[in-house]
GROMACS .gro file of C-alpha atoms in nm:
model
  333
    1MET     CA    1   0.000   0.000   0.000
    2ALA     CA    2   0.134   0.345  -0.087
    3CYS     CA    3   0.015   0.706  -0.050
    4GLY     CA    4  -0.022   1.007  -0.278
    5GLU     CA    5   0.041   1.377  -0.237
    6LYS     CA    6  -0.063   1.703  -0.405
    7ARG     CA    7   0.160   1.939  -0.600
    8GLN     CA    8   0.088   2.245  -0.811
    9ASN     CA    9   0.171   2.260  -1.181
   10ASP     CA   10   0.093   2.593  -1.349
   11GLY     CA   11  -0.230   2.624  -1.150
   12GLN     CA   12  -0.333   2.261  -1.218
   13GLU     CA   13  -0.328   2.031  -0.918
   14LEU     CA   14  -0.075   1.753  -0.976
   15VAL     CA   15  -0.127   1.447  -0.759
   16THR     CA   16   0.166   1.212  -0.705
   17ILE     CA   17   0.062   0.847  -0.673
   18ASP     CA   18   0.321   0.643  -0.487
   19LEU     CA   19   0.351   0.307  -0.666
   20LYS     CA   20   0.692   0.216  -0.523
   21GLY     CA   21   0.682  -0.139  -0.400
   22LEU     CA   22   0.360  -0.217  -0.589
   23ILE     CA   23   0.509  -0.296  -0.929
   24GLN     CA   24   0.572  -0.664  -1.001
   25THR     CA   25   0.455  -0.777  -0.660
   26ASP     CA   26   0.165  -1.002  -0.570
   27GLY     CA   27  -0.136  -0.847  -0.408
   28LYS     CA   28  -0.323  -1.007  -0.124
   29PRO     CA   29  -0.596  -1.237  -0.264
   30VAL     CA   30  -0.945  -1.094  -0.204
   31LEU     CA   31  -1.275  -1.238  -0.322
   32LEU     CA   32  -1.420  -1.002  -0.580
   33GLU     CA   33  -1.767  -1.039  -0.429
   34ASP     CA   34  -1.633  -0.926  -0.090
   35PHE     CA   35  -1.440  -0.630  -0.232
   36ALA     CA   36  -1.697  -0.488  -0.475
   37ALA     CA   37  -2.039  -0.335  -0.415
   38SER     CA   38  -2.187  -0.565  -0.681
   39VAL     CA   39  -2.078  -0.824  -0.938
   40THR     CA   40  -2.291  -0.917  -1.240
   41GLU     CA   41  -2.227  -1.175  -1.512
   42VAL     CA   42  -2.340  -1.109  -1.869
   43PRO     CA   43  -2.292  -1.408  -2.104
   44LEU     CA   44  -2.275  -1.278  -2.461
   45GLU     CA   45  -2.510  -1.469  -2.686
   46THR     CA   46  -2.332  -1.691  -2.936
   47THR     CA   47  -2.475  -1.704  -3.287
   48ASP     CA   48  -2.325  -1.761  -3.631
   49LEU     CA   49  -2.338  -1.383  -3.672
   50SER     CA   50  -2.176  -1.288  -3.339
   51LEU     CA   51  -1.861  -1.495  -3.287
   52ILE     CA   52  -1.598  -1.313  -3.082
   53ASN     CA   53  -1.249  -1.464  -3.104
   54TYR     CA   54  -1.071  -1.186  -2.919
   55LEU     CA   55  -1.233  -0.915  -2.710
   56GLY     CA   56  -1.006  -0.613  -2.748
   57MET     CA   57  -1.249  -0.320  -2.767
   58LEU     CA   58  -1.569  -0.257  -2.575
   59ILE     CA   59  -1.806   0.033  -2.511
   60TYR     CA   60  -2.082  -0.001  -2.250
   61GLU     CA   61  -2.337   0.279  -2.238
   62ASP     CA   62  -2.715   0.313  -2.200
   63GLY     CA   63  -2.762  -0.062  -2.160
   64ARG     CA   64  -2.577  -0.152  -2.480
   65PHE     CA   65  -2.242  -0.321  -2.541
   66TYR     CA   66  -2.050  -0.235  -2.859
   67ILE     CA   67  -1.779  -0.497  -2.913
   68ASN     CA   68  -1.521  -0.582  -3.177
   69GLY     CA   69  -1.520  -0.898  -3.386
   70ASP     CA   70  -1.282  -1.020  -3.656
   71GLU     CA   71  -1.482  -0.896  -3.953
   72GLN     CA   72  -1.731  -0.652  -3.799
   73PHE     CA   73  -1.855  -0.501  -3.472
   74TYR     CA   74  -2.145  -0.623  -3.261
   75ILE     CA   75  -2.420  -0.472  -3.048
   76PHE     CA   76  -2.554  -0.663  -2.745
   77ASP     CA   77  -2.813  -0.553  -2.492
   78LYS     CA   78  -2.747  -0.540  -2.117
   79GLU     CA   79  -2.848  -0.908  -2.077
   80GLY     CA   80  -2.604  -1.011  -2.349
   81ASN     CA   81  -2.858  -1.074  -2.622
   82PHE     CA   82  -2.717  -1.020  -2.970
   83LEU     CA   83  -2.890  -0.731  -3.147
   84LYS     CA   84  -2.695  -0.649  -3.461
   85GLY     CA   85  -2.362  -0.650  -3.640
   86PHE     CA   86  -2.233  -0.329  -3.795
   87GLY     CA   87  -1.934  -0.221  -3.997
   88HIS     CA   88  -1.753  -0.464  -4.223
   89LYS     CA   89  -1.389  -0.537  -4.293
   90GLY     CA   90  -1.288  -0.495  -4.657
   91GLU     CA   91  -1.153  -0.262  -4.919
   92GLY     CA   92  -1.482  -0.101  -5.014
   93PRO     CA   93  -1.541   0.271  -4.953
   94GLU     CA   94  -1.772   0.207  -4.656
   95GLU     CA   95  -1.562  -0.076  -4.509
   96PHE     CA   96  -1.270  -0.070  -4.268
   97ASN     CA   97  -0.923  -0.220  -4.293
   98ARG     CA   98  -0.817  -0.227  -3.926
   99VAL     CA   99  -1.002  -0.050  -3.648
  100GLU     CA  100  -0.770   0.100  -3.388
  101GLN     CA  101  -1.040   0.249  -3.163
  102ILE     CA  102  -1.409   0.246  -3.088
  103ILE     CA  103  -1.533   0.577  -2.943
  104ALA     CA  104  -1.867   0.677  -2.793
  105VAL     CA  105  -2.005   1.027  -2.848
  106PRO     CA  106  -2.363   1.145  -2.786
  107GLY     CA  107  -2.592   0.952  -3.020
  108LYS     CA  108  -2.306   0.796  -3.218
  109ILE     CA  109  -2.039   0.527  -3.222
  110LEU     CA  110  -1.713   0.603  -3.404
  111LEU     CA  111  -1.469   0.350  -3.549
  112TYR     CA  112  -1.119   0.477  -3.623
  113ASP     CA  113  -0.965   0.290  -3.917
  114LEU     CA  114  -0.594   0.374  -3.902
  115PRO     CA  115  -0.472   0.229  -4.236
  116LYS     CA  116  -0.743   0.410  -4.433
  117GLN     CA  117  -0.725   0.719  -4.205
  118ASN     CA  118  -1.102   0.720  -4.175
  119ILE     CA  119  -1.343   0.776  -3.886
  120LEU     CA  120  -1.665   0.589  -3.959
  121GLU     CA  121  -1.966   0.745  -3.785
  122TYR     CA  122  -2.259   0.519  -3.692
  123ASP     CA  123  -2.579   0.588  -3.505
  124ARG     CA  124  -2.647   0.380  -3.194
  125LYS     CA  125  -2.837   0.124  -3.403
  126GLY     CA  126  -2.530   0.058  -3.620
  127ASN     CA  127  -2.634   0.254  -3.929
  128LEU     CA  128  -2.351   0.433  -4.110
  129LEU     CA  129  -2.395   0.810  -4.105
  130ASP     CA  130  -2.071   0.953  -4.240
  131ILE     CA  131  -1.703   0.889  -4.308
  132LEU     CA  132  -1.457   1.152  -4.182
  133LYS     CA  133  -1.106   1.184  -4.321
  134VAL     CA  134  -0.807   1.200  -4.083
  135PRO     CA  135  -0.509   1.395  -4.225
  136PHE     CA  136  -0.234   1.190  -4.054
  137ARG     CA  137  -0.174   0.828  -3.949
  138PHE     CA  138  -0.234   0.896  -3.582
  139ARG     CA  139  -0.226   0.596  -3.351
  140ALA     CA  140  -0.522   0.735  -3.153
  141VAL     CA  141  -0.776   1.013  -3.203
  142THR     CA  142  -1.043   1.175  -2.987
  143PRO     CA  143  -1.319   1.427  -3.054
  144LEU     CA  144  -1.296   1.758  -2.869
  145LYS     CA  145  -1.591   1.961  -2.745
  146ASN     CA  146  -1.555   2.224  -3.018
  147GLY     CA  147  -1.600   1.976  -3.303
  148GLU     CA  148  -1.229   1.938  -3.369
  149TYR     CA  149  -1.024   1.624  -3.304
  150MET     CA  150  -0.693   1.561  -3.130
  151GLY     CA  151  -0.459   1.291  -3.255
  152TYR     CA  152  -0.170   1.107  -3.088
  153MET     CA  153   0.131   0.957  -3.266
  154SER     CA  154   0.361   0.700  -3.109
  155ASN     CA  155   0.735   0.739  -3.156
  156TYR     CA  156   0.783   0.365  -3.200
  157SER     CA  157   1.047   0.417  -3.470
  158GLY     CA  158   1.251   0.659  -3.258
  159GLN     CA  159   1.247   0.910  -3.546
  160GLU     CA  160   0.891   1.039  -3.529
  161ARG     CA  161   0.853   1.415  -3.493
  162LEU     CA  162   0.480   1.473  -3.446
  163HIS     CA  163   0.350   1.377  -3.102
  164PHE     CA  164   0.004   1.542  -3.088
  165GLY     CA  165  -0.196   1.745  -3.334
  166VAL     CA  166  -0.541   1.904  -3.363
  167PHE     CA  167  -0.745   1.879  -3.682
  168GLU     CA  168  -1.086   1.912  -3.837
  169PRO     CA  169  -1.189   1.608  -4.046
  170GLY     CA  170  -1.075   1.665  -4.400
  171GLY     CA  171  -0.850   1.954  -4.292
  172GLU     CA  172  -0.485   1.993  -4.198
  173VAL     CA  173  -0.306   1.918  -3.872
  174ARG     CA  174  -0.238   2.225  -3.659
  175ASP     CA  175  -0.164   2.317  -3.296
  176SER     CA  176   0.104   2.049  -3.309
  177VAL     CA  177   0.322   1.924  -3.025
  178PHE     CA  178   0.650   1.761  -3.126
  179TYR     CA  179   0.878   1.501  -2.974
  180THR     CA  180   1.186   1.671  -2.830
  181GLU     CA  181   1.417   1.372  -2.867
  182GLN     CA  182   1.488   1.115  -3.134
  183TYR     CA  183   1.649   0.773  -3.096
  184GLN     CA  184   1.833   0.511  -3.296
  185ALA     CA  185   1.616   0.206  -3.246
  186GLU     CA  186   1.800  -0.118  -3.177
  187SER     CA  187   1.466  -0.292  -3.142
  188LEU     CA  188   1.141  -0.185  -3.309
  189ILE     CA  189   0.828  -0.276  -3.115
  190VAL     CA  190   0.480  -0.143  -3.187
  191PHE     CA  191   0.237  -0.166  -2.894
  192TYR     CA  192  -0.135  -0.198  -2.945
  193ARG     CA  193  -0.313   0.109  -2.808
  194GLU     CA  194   0.014   0.253  -2.677
  195GLY     CA  195  -0.146   0.589  -2.608
  196GLN     CA  196  -0.509   0.610  -2.499
  197PHE     CA  197  -0.763   0.887  -2.460
  198LEU     CA  198  -1.009   0.791  -2.186
  199LYS     CA  199  -1.325   0.948  -2.053
  200GLY     CA  200  -1.290   1.057  -1.690
  201ILE     CA  201  -1.554   1.167  -1.444
  202ASN     CA  202  -1.728   1.502  -1.491
  203ASP     CA  203  -1.674   1.471  -1.868
  204GLN     CA  204  -1.300   1.519  -1.835
  205LEU     CA  205  -1.083   1.380  -2.114
  206LEU     CA  206  -0.775   1.193  -1.991
  207PHE     CA  207  -0.468   1.062  -2.171
  208LYS     CA  208  -0.187   0.823  -2.082
  209GLU     CA  209   0.088   0.654  -2.279
  210TYR     CA  210   0.183   0.294  -2.210
  211PHE     CA  211   0.523   0.362  -2.054
  212ASN     CA  212   0.473   0.724  -1.951
  213ASP     CA  213   0.446   0.795  -1.579
  214THR     CA  214   0.196   1.082  -1.616
  215ILE     CA  215  -0.180   1.096  -1.669
  216PHE     CA  216  -0.287   1.413  -1.849
  217VAL     CA  217  -0.613   1.606  -1.866
  218VAL     CA  218  -0.695   1.751  -2.210
  219GLN     CA  219  -0.803   2.113  -2.165
  220ASP     CA  220  -0.837   2.378  -2.437
  221LYS     CA  221  -0.649   2.160  -2.686
  222LYS     CA  222  -0.358   2.126  -2.441
  223LEU     CA  223  -0.245   1.844  -2.214
  224GLN     CA  224  -0.211   1.933  -1.847
  225PRO     CA  225  -0.046   1.686  -1.604
  226ALA     CA  226  -0.297   1.562  -1.347
  227TYR     CA  227  -0.138   1.252  -1.190
  228PHE     CA  228   0.228   1.153  -1.161
  229LEU     CA  229   0.299   0.783  -1.103
  230ASP     CA  230   0.605   0.749  -0.879
  231LEU     CA  231   0.757   0.412  -0.973
  232GLY     CA  232   1.076   0.459  -0.774
  233ASP     CA  233   1.363   0.243  -0.902
  234ARG     CA  234   1.124   0.077  -1.151
  235ARG     CA  235   1.096   0.402  -1.346
  236THR     CA  236   1.229   0.388  -1.701
  237SER     CA  237   1.288   0.657  -1.959
  238TYR     CA  238   1.120   0.668  -2.299
  239GLY     CA  239   1.451   0.593  -2.468
  240ASP     CA  240   1.488   0.263  -2.283
  241ARG     CA  241   1.240   0.098  -2.518
  242PHE     CA  242   1.490   0.131  -2.802
  243GLU     CA  243   1.768  -0.054  -2.623
  244PRO     CA  244   1.839  -0.415  -2.725
  245VAL     CA  245   1.703  -0.681  -2.492
  246GLU     CA  246   1.948  -0.959  -2.406
  247PRO     CA  247   1.742  -1.278  -2.373
  248GLY     CA  248   1.798  -1.504  -2.078
  249PRO     CA  249   1.616  -1.728  -1.832
  250GLY     CA  250   1.310  -1.543  -1.707
  251VAL     CA  251   1.406  -1.226  -1.896
  252ASP     CA  252   1.186  -1.056  -2.154
  253PHE     CA  253   1.108  -0.703  -2.266
  254PHE     CA  254   0.852  -0.651  -1.991
  255ASN     CA  255   1.097  -0.746  -1.717
  256LEU     CA  256   1.298  -0.440  -1.817
  257LEU     CA  257   1.023  -0.193  -1.910
  258ILE     CA  258   0.723  -0.186  -1.679
  259PRO     CA  259   0.395  -0.092  -1.848
  260VAL     CA  260   0.133   0.062  -1.620
  261VAL     CA  261  -0.189   0.047  -1.820
  262PHE     CA  262  -0.447   0.304  -1.714
  263VAL     CA  263  -0.783   0.129  -1.745
  264GLY     CA  264  -0.985   0.433  -1.642
  265GLU     CA  265  -1.151   0.626  -1.363
  266THR     CA  266  -1.453   0.571  -1.139
  267LYS     CA  267  -1.594   0.809  -0.879
  268ASP     CA  268  -1.355   0.691  -0.608
  269TYR     CA  269  -1.077   0.508  -0.791
  270LEU     CA  270  -0.817   0.520  -1.063
  271VAL     CA  271  -0.787   0.168  -1.203
  272PHE     CA  272  -0.456   0.033  -1.337
  273ASN     CA  273  -0.345  -0.298  -1.484
  274SER     CA  274   0.023  -0.383  -1.442
  275LYS     CA  275   0.046  -0.762  -1.440
  276GLY     CA  276  -0.248  -0.744  -1.202
  277THR     CA  277  -0.477  -0.482  -1.054
  278ILE     CA  278  -0.370  -0.160  -0.883
  279LEU     CA  279  -0.638   0.069  -0.739
  280TYR     CA  280  -0.575   0.427  -0.632
  281ASP     CA  281  -0.831   0.548  -0.379
  282LYS     CA  282  -0.876   0.917  -0.463
  283LYS     CA  283  -1.034   1.002  -0.128
  284LYS     CA  284  -0.778   0.827   0.091
  285ARG     CA  285  -0.493   0.904  -0.156
  286ILE     CA  286  -0.365   0.550  -0.123
  287ALA     CA  287  -0.268   0.303  -0.396
  288GLU     CA  288  -0.301  -0.068  -0.334
  289ARG     CA  289  -0.230  -0.381  -0.535
  290VAL     CA  290  -0.515  -0.627  -0.502
  291LYS     CA  291  -0.556  -0.977  -0.640
  292LEU     CA  292  -0.929  -0.992  -0.703
  293MET     CA  293  -1.037  -1.356  -0.721
  294TYR     CA  294  -1.346  -1.468  -0.911
  295ARG     CA  295  -1.436  -1.827  -0.998
  296ASP     CA  296  -1.093  -1.935  -0.869
  297GLU     CA  297  -0.919  -1.709  -1.123
  298GLU     CA  298  -0.782  -1.357  -1.096
  299PHE     CA  299  -1.019  -1.089  -1.221
  300ILE     CA  300  -0.835  -0.844  -1.447
  301PRO     CA  301  -1.006  -0.510  -1.524
  302LYS     CA  302  -1.009  -0.436  -1.896
  303PHE     CA  303  -1.267  -0.162  -1.955
  304ILE     CA  304  -1.477   0.096  -1.773
  305SER     CA  305  -1.831   0.194  -1.867
  306GLU     CA  306  -1.893   0.532  -2.026
  307ASP     CA  307  -2.069   0.656  -1.711
  308ASN     CA  308  -1.758   0.564  -1.507
  309THR     CA  309  -1.952   0.344  -1.265
  310THR     CA  310  -1.866  -0.008  -1.380
  311VAL     CA  311  -1.534  -0.190  -1.422
  312ILE     CA  312  -1.554  -0.469  -1.680
  313GLY     CA  313  -1.356  -0.788  -1.727
  314TYR     CA  314  -1.445  -1.121  -1.881
  315TYR     CA  315  -1.373  -1.491  -1.893
  316GLU     CA  316  -1.410  -1.758  -2.158
  317ASP     CA  317  -1.676  -2.021  -2.093
  318GLU     CA  318  -1.716  -2.337  -2.298
  319GLU     CA  319  -2.073  -2.363  -2.174
  320ASN     CA  320  -2.136  -2.027  -2.346
  321GLU     CA  321  -2.013  -2.178  -2.676
  322ASP     CA  322  -1.684  -1.988  -2.646
  323ASN     CA  323  -1.822  -1.634  -2.653
  324PRO     CA  324  -1.698  -1.434  -2.353
  325VAL     CA  325  -1.891  -1.392  -2.031
  326LEU     CA  326  -1.860  -1.029  -1.919
  327ILE     CA  327  -1.805  -0.949  -1.550
  328LEU     CA  328  -1.953  -0.612  -1.451
  329VAL     CA  329  -1.815  -0.480  -1.123
  330ARG     CA  330  -1.933  -0.176  -0.934
  331LEU     CA  331  -1.665  -0.068  -0.687
  332GLU     CA  332  -1.889   0.189  -0.521
  333GLU     CA  333  -2.253   0.182  -0.411
   0.00000   0.00000   0.00000
């Protein structure tokens, strides 16, 4: 267990979260039902039209789940009943090549197709409304309140210049922020969803990179530091990812670089996944690693509902004909 403290950063409160001693350690096993306010299972209906081989993207809002499949996306109701498939993989003008993100905005669901640099707009019933053009191969994009978009670019090659940019669909990139350092990459590794924009409470827009130790709030097209993750001697610099990894017994890339994945925010907690669950209690300003046990397995948080009330994980169940069973967890009453 570790504590946090407040600091000021250009008028923005900067909270330090002490994670020293919590990285790569085992948490105390706790039954999920004893820890959470409520736990609900939602088996996703298996049909020939709704087969999910890998659950990598999920939106849960207004009693609907929007979930990725191999060739299209699916809509399920809150009981897990399959409602409709939407979007299709292909080379046609209304099809996607590879969706990098699924984004919820009022009345719409957006799919960001990185290779085609398209944002496909659908209504909540899965009907295509529009296709918006993105002017750069950003790794992640997010709509801003003024109708513009912000994009993030990973420096996975070591030579990338553009870090963030603001754009209108079909327009040019402006208000750019650039990487200040470049690297000669000895190893080239691209991480899925390396930088993520996430919806926080009170309609705040948050951002965190995979190996960065800071969570930012997006305000007025700028990123303001909100939380600093103090990793102690487990802290690594951005340039470390480009160093060669010498293989050996029990040694891999993630023994050397420690990813702290920010799953999202609820009313009382910041939820992290770093080879297990870390919860930061915002009221008590204490971070704790917990091993949440469910059905004799460790529950790993993967997603958070759009209203920031529900943490979502899943397990595979042969009795459900291999489609996932979602686990909906409310940490607070």
